[in-house]
Coordinates of C-alpha atoms and ligand atoms in Angstrom, one line a residue:
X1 CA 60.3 -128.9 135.8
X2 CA 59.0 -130.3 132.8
X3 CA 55.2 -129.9 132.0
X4 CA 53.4 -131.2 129.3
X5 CA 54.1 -127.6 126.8
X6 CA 50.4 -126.9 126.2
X7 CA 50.9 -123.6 126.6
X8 CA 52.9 -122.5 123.7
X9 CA 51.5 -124.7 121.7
X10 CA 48.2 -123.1 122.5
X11 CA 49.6 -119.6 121.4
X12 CA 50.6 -121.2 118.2
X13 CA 47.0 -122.8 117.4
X14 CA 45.2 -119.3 118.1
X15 CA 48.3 -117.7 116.1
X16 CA 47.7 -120.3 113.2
X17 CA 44.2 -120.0 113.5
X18 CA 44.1 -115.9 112.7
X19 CA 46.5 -116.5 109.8
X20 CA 44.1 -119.0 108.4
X21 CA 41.0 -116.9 108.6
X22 CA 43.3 -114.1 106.9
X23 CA 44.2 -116.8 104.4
X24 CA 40.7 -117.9 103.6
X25 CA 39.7 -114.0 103.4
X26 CA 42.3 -113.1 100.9
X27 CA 41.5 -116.2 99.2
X28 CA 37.7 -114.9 98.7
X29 CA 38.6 -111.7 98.0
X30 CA 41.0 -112.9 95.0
X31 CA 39.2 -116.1 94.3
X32 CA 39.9 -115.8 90.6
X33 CA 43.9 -115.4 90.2
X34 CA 44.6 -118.1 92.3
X35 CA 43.1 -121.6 92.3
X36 CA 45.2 -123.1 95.0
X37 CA 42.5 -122.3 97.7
X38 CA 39.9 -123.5 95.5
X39 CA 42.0 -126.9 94.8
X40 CA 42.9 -127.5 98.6
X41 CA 39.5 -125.8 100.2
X42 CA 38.3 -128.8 101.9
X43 CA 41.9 -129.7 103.9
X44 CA 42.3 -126.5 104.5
X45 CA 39.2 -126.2 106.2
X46 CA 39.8 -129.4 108.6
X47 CA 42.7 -128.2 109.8
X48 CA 41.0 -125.4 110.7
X49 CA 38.4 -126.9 112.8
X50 CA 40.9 -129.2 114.2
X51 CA 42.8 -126.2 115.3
X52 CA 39.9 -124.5 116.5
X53 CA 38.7 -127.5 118.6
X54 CA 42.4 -128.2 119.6
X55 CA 42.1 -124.2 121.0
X56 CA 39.2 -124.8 122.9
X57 CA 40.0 -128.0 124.5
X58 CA 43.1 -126.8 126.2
X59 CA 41.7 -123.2 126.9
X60 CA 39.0 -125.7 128.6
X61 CA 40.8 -128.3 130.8
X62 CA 44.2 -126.9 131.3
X63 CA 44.7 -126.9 135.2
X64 CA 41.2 -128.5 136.0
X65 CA 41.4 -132.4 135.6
X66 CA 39.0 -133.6 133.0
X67 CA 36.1 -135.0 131.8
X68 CA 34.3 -138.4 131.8
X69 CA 36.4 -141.5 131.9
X70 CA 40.1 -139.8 132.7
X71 CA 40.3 -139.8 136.8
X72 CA 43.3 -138.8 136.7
X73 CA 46.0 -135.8 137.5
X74 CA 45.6 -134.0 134.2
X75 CA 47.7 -130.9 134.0
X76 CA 47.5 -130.6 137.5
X77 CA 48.9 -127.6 139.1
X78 CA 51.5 -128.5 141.9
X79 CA 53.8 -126.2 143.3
X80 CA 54.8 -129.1 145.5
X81 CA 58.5 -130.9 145.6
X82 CA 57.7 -133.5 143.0
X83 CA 58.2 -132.9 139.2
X84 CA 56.4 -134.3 136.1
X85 CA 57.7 -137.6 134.8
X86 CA 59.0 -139.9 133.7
X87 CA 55.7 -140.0 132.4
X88 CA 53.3 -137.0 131.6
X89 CA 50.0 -137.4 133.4
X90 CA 48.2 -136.9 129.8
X91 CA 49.7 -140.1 129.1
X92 CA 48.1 -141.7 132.4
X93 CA 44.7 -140.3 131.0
X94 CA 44.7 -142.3 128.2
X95 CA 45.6 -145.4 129.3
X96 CA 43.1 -144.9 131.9
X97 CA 40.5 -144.8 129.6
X98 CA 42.1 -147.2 127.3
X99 CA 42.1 -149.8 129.9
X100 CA 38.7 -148.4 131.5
X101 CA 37.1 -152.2 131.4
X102 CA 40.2 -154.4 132.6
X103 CA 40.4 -152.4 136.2
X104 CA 39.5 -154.9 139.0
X105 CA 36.1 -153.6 140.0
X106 CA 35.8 -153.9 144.1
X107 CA 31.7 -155.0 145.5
X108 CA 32.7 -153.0 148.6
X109 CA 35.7 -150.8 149.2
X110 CA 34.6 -150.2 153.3
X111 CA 37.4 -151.8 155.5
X112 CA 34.8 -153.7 157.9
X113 CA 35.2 -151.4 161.2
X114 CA 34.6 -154.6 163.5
X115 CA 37.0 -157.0 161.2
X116 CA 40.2 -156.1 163.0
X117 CA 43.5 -157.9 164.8
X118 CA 42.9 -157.8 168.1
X119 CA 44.8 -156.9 170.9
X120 CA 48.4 -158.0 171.4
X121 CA 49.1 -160.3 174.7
X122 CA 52.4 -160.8 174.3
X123 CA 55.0 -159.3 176.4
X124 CA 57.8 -158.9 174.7
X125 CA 59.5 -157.2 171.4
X126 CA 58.9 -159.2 167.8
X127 CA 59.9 -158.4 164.6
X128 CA 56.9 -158.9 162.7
X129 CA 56.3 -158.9 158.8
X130 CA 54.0 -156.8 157.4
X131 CA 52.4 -157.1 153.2
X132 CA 50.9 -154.1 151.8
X133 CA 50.0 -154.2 148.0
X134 CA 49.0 -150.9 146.5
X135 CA 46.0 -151.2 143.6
X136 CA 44.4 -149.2 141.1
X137 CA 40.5 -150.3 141.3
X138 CA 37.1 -149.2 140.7
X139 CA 34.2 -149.5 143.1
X140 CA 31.1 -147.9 144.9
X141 CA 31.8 -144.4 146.6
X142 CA 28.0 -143.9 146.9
X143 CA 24.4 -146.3 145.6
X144 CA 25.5 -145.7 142.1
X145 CA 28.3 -143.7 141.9
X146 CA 31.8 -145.3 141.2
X147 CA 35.1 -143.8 141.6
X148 CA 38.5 -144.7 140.4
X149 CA 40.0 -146.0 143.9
X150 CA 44.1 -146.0 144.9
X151 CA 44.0 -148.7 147.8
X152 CA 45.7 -150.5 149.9
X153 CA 44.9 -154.1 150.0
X154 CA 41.3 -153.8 148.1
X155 CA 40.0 -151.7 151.1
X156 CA 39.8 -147.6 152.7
X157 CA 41.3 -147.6 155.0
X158 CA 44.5 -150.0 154.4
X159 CA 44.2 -152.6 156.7
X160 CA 44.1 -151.6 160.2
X161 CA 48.1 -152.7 161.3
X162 CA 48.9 -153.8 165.2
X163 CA 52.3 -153.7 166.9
X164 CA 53.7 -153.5 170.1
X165 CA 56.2 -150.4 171.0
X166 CA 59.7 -152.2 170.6
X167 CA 59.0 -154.2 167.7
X168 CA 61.0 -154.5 164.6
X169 CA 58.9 -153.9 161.3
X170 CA 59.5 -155.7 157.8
X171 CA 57.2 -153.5 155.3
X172 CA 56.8 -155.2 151.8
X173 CA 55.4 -153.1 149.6
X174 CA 54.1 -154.8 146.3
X175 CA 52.6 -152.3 143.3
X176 CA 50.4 -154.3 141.4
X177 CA 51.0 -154.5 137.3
X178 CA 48.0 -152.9 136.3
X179 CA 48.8 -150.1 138.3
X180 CA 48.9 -146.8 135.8
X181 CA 51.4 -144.6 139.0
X182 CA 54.2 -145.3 141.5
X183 CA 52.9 -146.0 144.8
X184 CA 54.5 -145.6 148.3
X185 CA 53.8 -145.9 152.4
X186 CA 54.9 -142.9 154.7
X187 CA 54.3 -144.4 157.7
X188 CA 53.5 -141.9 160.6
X189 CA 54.9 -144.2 163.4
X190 CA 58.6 -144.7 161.5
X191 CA 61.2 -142.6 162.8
X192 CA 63.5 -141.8 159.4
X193 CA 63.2 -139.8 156.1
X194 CA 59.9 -140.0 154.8
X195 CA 58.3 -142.3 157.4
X196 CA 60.5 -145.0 154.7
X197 CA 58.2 -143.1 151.8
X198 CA 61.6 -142.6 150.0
X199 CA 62.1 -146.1 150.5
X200 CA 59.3 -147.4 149.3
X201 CA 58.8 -145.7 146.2
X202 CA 57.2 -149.1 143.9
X203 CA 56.8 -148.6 140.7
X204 CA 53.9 -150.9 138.8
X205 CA 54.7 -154.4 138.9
X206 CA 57.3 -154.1 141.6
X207 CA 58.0 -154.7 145.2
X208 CA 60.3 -152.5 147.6
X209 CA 60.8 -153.4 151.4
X210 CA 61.9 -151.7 154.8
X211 CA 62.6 -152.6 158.2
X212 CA 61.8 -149.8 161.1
X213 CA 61.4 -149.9 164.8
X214 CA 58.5 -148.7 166.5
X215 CA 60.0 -146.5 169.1
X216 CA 56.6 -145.0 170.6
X217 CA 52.8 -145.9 171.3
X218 CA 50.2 -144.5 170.0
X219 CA 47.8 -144.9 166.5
X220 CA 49.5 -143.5 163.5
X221 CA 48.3 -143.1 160.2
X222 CA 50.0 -144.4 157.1
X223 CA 49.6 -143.1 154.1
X224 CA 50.4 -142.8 149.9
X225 CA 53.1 -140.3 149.3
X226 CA 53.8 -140.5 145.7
X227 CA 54.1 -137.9 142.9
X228 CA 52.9 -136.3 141.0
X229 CA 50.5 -134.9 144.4
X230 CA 51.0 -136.8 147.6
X231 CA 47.1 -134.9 148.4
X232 CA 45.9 -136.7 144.9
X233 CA 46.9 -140.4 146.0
X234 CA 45.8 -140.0 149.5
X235 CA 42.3 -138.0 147.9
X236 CA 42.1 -141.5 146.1
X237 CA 41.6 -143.4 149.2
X238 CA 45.3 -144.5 150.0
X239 CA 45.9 -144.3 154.1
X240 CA 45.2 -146.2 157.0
X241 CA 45.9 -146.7 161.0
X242 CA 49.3 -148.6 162.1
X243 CA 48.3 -149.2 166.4
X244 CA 51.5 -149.3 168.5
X245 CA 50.6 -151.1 171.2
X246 CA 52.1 -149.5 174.7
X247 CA 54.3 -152.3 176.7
X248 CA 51.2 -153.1 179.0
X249 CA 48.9 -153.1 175.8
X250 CA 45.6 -150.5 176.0
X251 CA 43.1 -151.3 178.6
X252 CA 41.0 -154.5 177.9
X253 CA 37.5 -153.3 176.7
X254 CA 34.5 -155.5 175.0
X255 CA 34.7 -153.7 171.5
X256 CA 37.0 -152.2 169.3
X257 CA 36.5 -150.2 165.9
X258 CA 38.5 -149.2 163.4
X259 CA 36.9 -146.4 161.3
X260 CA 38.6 -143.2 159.0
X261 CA 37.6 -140.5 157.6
X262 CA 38.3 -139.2 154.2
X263 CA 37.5 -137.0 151.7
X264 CA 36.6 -137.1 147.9
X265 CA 36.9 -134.5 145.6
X266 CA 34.5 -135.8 142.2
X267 CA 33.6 -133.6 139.5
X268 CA 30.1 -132.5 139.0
X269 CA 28.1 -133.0 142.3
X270 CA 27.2 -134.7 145.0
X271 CA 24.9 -137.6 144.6
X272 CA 26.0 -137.7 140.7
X273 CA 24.9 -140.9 139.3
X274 CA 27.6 -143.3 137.2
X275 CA 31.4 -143.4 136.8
X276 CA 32.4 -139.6 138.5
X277 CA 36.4 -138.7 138.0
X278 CA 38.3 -137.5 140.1
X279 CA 38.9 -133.1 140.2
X280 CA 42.2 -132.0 141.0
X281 CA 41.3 -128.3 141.0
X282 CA 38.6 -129.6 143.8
X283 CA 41.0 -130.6 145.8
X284 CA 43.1 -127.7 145.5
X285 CA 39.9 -125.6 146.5
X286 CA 39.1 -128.2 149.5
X287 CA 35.9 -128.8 148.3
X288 CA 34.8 -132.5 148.3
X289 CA 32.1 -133.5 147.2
X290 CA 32.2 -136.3 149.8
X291 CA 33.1 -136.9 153.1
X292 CA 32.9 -140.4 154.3
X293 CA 34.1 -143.0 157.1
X294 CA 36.0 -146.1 155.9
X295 CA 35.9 -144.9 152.0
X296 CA 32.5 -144.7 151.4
X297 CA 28.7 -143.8 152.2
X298 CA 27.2 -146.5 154.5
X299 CA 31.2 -147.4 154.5
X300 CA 30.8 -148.5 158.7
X301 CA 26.5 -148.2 158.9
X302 CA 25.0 -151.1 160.1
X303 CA 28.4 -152.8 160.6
X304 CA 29.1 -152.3 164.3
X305 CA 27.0 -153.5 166.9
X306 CA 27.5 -153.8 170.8
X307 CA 25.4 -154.4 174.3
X308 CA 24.2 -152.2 177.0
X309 CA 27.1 -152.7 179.7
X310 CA 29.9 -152.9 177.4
X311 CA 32.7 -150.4 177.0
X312 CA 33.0 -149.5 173.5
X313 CA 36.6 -148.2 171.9
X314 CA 37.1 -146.5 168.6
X315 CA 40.2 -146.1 166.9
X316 CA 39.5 -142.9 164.8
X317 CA 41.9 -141.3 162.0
X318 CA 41.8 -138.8 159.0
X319 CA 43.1 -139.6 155.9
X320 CA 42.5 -135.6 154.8
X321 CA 43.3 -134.5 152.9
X322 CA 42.0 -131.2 153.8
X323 CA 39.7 -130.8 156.2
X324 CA 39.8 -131.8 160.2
X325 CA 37.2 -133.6 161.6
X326 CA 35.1 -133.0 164.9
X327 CA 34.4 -136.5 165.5
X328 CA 31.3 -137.1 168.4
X329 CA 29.3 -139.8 168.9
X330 CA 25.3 -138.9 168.6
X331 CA 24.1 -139.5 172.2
X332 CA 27.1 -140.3 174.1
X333 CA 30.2 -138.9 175.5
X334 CA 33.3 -140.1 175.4
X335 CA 35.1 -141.2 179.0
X336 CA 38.6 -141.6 177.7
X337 CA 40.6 -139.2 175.0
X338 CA 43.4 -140.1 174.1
X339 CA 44.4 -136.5 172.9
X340 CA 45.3 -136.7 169.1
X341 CA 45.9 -140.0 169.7
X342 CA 49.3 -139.5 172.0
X343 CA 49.7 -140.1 175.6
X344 CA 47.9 -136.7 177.1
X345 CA 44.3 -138.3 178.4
X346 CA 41.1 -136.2 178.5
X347 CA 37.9 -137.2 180.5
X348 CA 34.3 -136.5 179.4
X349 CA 34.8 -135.2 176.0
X350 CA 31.7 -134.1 173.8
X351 CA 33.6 -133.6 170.5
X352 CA 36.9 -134.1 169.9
X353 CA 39.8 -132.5 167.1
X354 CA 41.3 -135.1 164.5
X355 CA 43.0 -133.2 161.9
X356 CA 44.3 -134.5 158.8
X357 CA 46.9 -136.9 159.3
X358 CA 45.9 -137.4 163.0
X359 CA 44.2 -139.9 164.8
X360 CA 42.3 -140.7 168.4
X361 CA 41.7 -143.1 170.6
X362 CA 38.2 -143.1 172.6
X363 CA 36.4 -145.1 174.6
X364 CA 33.2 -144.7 176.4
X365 CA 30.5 -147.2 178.4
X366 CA 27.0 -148.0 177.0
X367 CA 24.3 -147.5 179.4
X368 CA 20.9 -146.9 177.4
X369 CA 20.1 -149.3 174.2
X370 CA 19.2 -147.7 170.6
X371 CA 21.4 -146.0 167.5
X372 CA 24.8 -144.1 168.1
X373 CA 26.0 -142.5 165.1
X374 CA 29.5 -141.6 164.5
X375 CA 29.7 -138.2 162.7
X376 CA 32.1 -135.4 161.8
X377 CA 29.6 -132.6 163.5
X378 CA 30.8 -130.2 161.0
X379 CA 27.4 -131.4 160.4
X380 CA 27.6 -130.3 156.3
X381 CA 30.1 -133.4 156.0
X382 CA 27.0 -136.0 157.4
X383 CA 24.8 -134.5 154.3
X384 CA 28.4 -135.6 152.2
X385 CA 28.5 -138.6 153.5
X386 CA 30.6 -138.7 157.4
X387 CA 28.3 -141.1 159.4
X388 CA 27.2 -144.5 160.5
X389 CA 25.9 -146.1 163.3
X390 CA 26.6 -148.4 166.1
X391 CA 23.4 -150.5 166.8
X392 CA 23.2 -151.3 170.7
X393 CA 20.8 -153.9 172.1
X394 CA 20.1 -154.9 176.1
X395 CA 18.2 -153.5 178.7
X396 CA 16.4 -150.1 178.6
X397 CA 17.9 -147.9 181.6
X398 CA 14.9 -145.7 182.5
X399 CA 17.5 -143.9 185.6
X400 CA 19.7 -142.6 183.0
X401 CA 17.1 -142.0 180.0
X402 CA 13.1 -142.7 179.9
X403 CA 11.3 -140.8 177.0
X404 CA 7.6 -139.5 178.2
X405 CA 4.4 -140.6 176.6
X406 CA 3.1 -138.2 174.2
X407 CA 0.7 -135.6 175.8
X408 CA -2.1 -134.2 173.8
X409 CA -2.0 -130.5 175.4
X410 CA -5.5 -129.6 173.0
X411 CA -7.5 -132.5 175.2
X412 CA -7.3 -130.2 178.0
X413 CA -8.8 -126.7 176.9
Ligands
LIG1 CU1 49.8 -143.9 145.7

């Protein structure tokens, strides 16, 4: 395992450091005999406070990402299977911030929870072609706060994908050229080494394809899994659901969502105003600063709207990369669970598991008009970001649910 040597050479800057302050000393001390110090004082003394600067940075930033423009994995420690190279993620750094201005800057990164394909009425087995192009952007995370995105077709989640159990799969992965790292899919649904990750390793400016059969129903996640830290591209908003359609398709219903959850790990805090890079010790700690649905806050609020009377279906995964979601719906309760998204159903569910790299599929009726927020009710994640609402409109159903008018107790004493 190469790694960019920053160790050594760290030794030897404190190590030439001390012999230069012993220099300088015994130069003061015998200032008269010898006049080379005198001649040479003012190099001498900028390499020293290059050396000395040089000392600190590294003692500073090795193993924790770094500052301002560079979002990148910057002497990231990984004791995962990948290795450093071909390129040293130092070198990433700076032709991050070299190129700062020329990334493609996305107005909204949210894949629209309502904008999806809808269901499949065929019934038979296709092979169907499916283009994913892998990106290096920047856009909104929060008002004011951008973040160097990894994507998958401009959006987080990648575009929500639909096939039928049965169907043959032609993935074309294209890398775009101002890509800076290699990107990859690992789809969960594939059956074969890597979900074809190993496949469809594409380095910038490339494309790499793969054909796979979708042997069982359910809704998978797909995902980034590309060195240097497969966690790193997917913290950078890089996954999304593939839907494999059972042979008689899902039950018809009136509406269908498509919303992920995901976290970002940013250094300074939540809420940080401007440009915020990404933290790779963050991530190894767990500790995003955001948590959000479809890549963003306010990535699925005020999107997704519905009518009293219609049956509602929400096609829920997590992108992780650390944390597992309670998803619940604020004032309702879900009728059908399809239990981490597989083929065991559960009825009358409050809140329901999705860990990372899992999915669900719920559904539930609307009976009473008003807001329905989706949240994560680890309820620390809504104050980071994991909520949004589905507006609902139509008659008010005073059976199920009549507020009281307000009683002023005072008036009677
Ligand atoms: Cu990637």
């Amino acid at each position: 395992m190469h790694t960019f040597p920053y160790e050594p050479l760290r030794i030897l800057a404190a190590v030439l450091f001390v012999v230069l302050m012993v220099g300088a000393y015994w130069h003061y001390r015998h200032r008269k005999q010898h006049d080379f110090f005198t001649k040479y004082k003012m190099p001498i003394v900028c390499v020293m406070v290059i050396v000395t600067l040089f000392v600190f940075y590294t003692a500073l930033f090795a193993g924790k990402g770094t500052t301002g423009h560079l979002s990148v994995y910057y002497f990231g420690n990984t004791q995962g299977p990948f290795e450093y190279g071909p390129e040293l993620p130092l070198m990433s750094s700076i032709k991050f911030f070299l190129h700062f201005d020329d990334f493609k800057r996305v107005e909204d990164i949210a894949s629209h929870p309502a904008n999806i394909p809808p269901p499949l009425k065929r019934n038979h087995a296709e092979h169907v072609t499916i283009d994913l192009v892998a990106e290096e952007v920047i856009a909104e995370l929060a008002d004011g706060t951008t973040f160097n995105y990894w994507v998958f077709n401009e959006q987080v989640p990648g575009p929500m994908l639909r096939v039928r159990v049965g169907d043959t799969i032609t993935v074309n992965l294209k890398n775009e050229m101002s890509s800076l790292h290699m990107h990859s899919v690992d789809f969960h649904a594939t059956t074969g080494p890597g979900g074809g990750a190993k496949a469809l390793q594409v380095p910038p400016g490339e494309t790499r394809s793969l054909t796979w059969k979708a042997l069982a129903p359910g809704a998978y996640i797909y995902h980034c899994a590309s060195k240097h830290s497969v966690g790193a591209h997917n913290a950078h908003g890089q996954y999304g659901l593939i839907i494999v359609e059972p042979e008689e398709g899902f039950p018809l219903v009136d509406r269908e969502f498509y919303v992920v959850q995901g976290e970002f790990y940013t250094r300074g805090k939540t809420g940080d105003k401007g440009f915020v890079a990404f933290d790779s010790q963050a991530m190894l700690d767990e500790m995003p600063n955001y948590v959000v649905f479809n890549g963003r806050v306010n990535g699925i609020n005020g999107k997704m709207e519905a009518k009293v009377g219609e049956r509602v279906r929400i096609f829920f995964g997590n992108g992780g990369v650390a944390k597992t979601s309670a998803f619940h719906v604020i004032g309702e309760i879900f009728d059908n669970v399809h239990h981490e998204a597989g083929t065991l159903m559960n009825h009358n569910v409050q809140t329901t598991l999705v860990p990372a790299g899992g999915a669900t599929i719920v559904d539930f009726l609307l009976d009473v008009p008003g807001d329905y927020i989706l949240v994560d009710h680890a309820l620390a994640r809504m104050d980071k970001g994991a909520w949004g609402a589905i507006k609902v409109t139509g008659e008010e159903n005073h059976d199920i649910f009549r507020p009281h008018q307000a009683v002023d107790s005072r008036a009677h004493h």
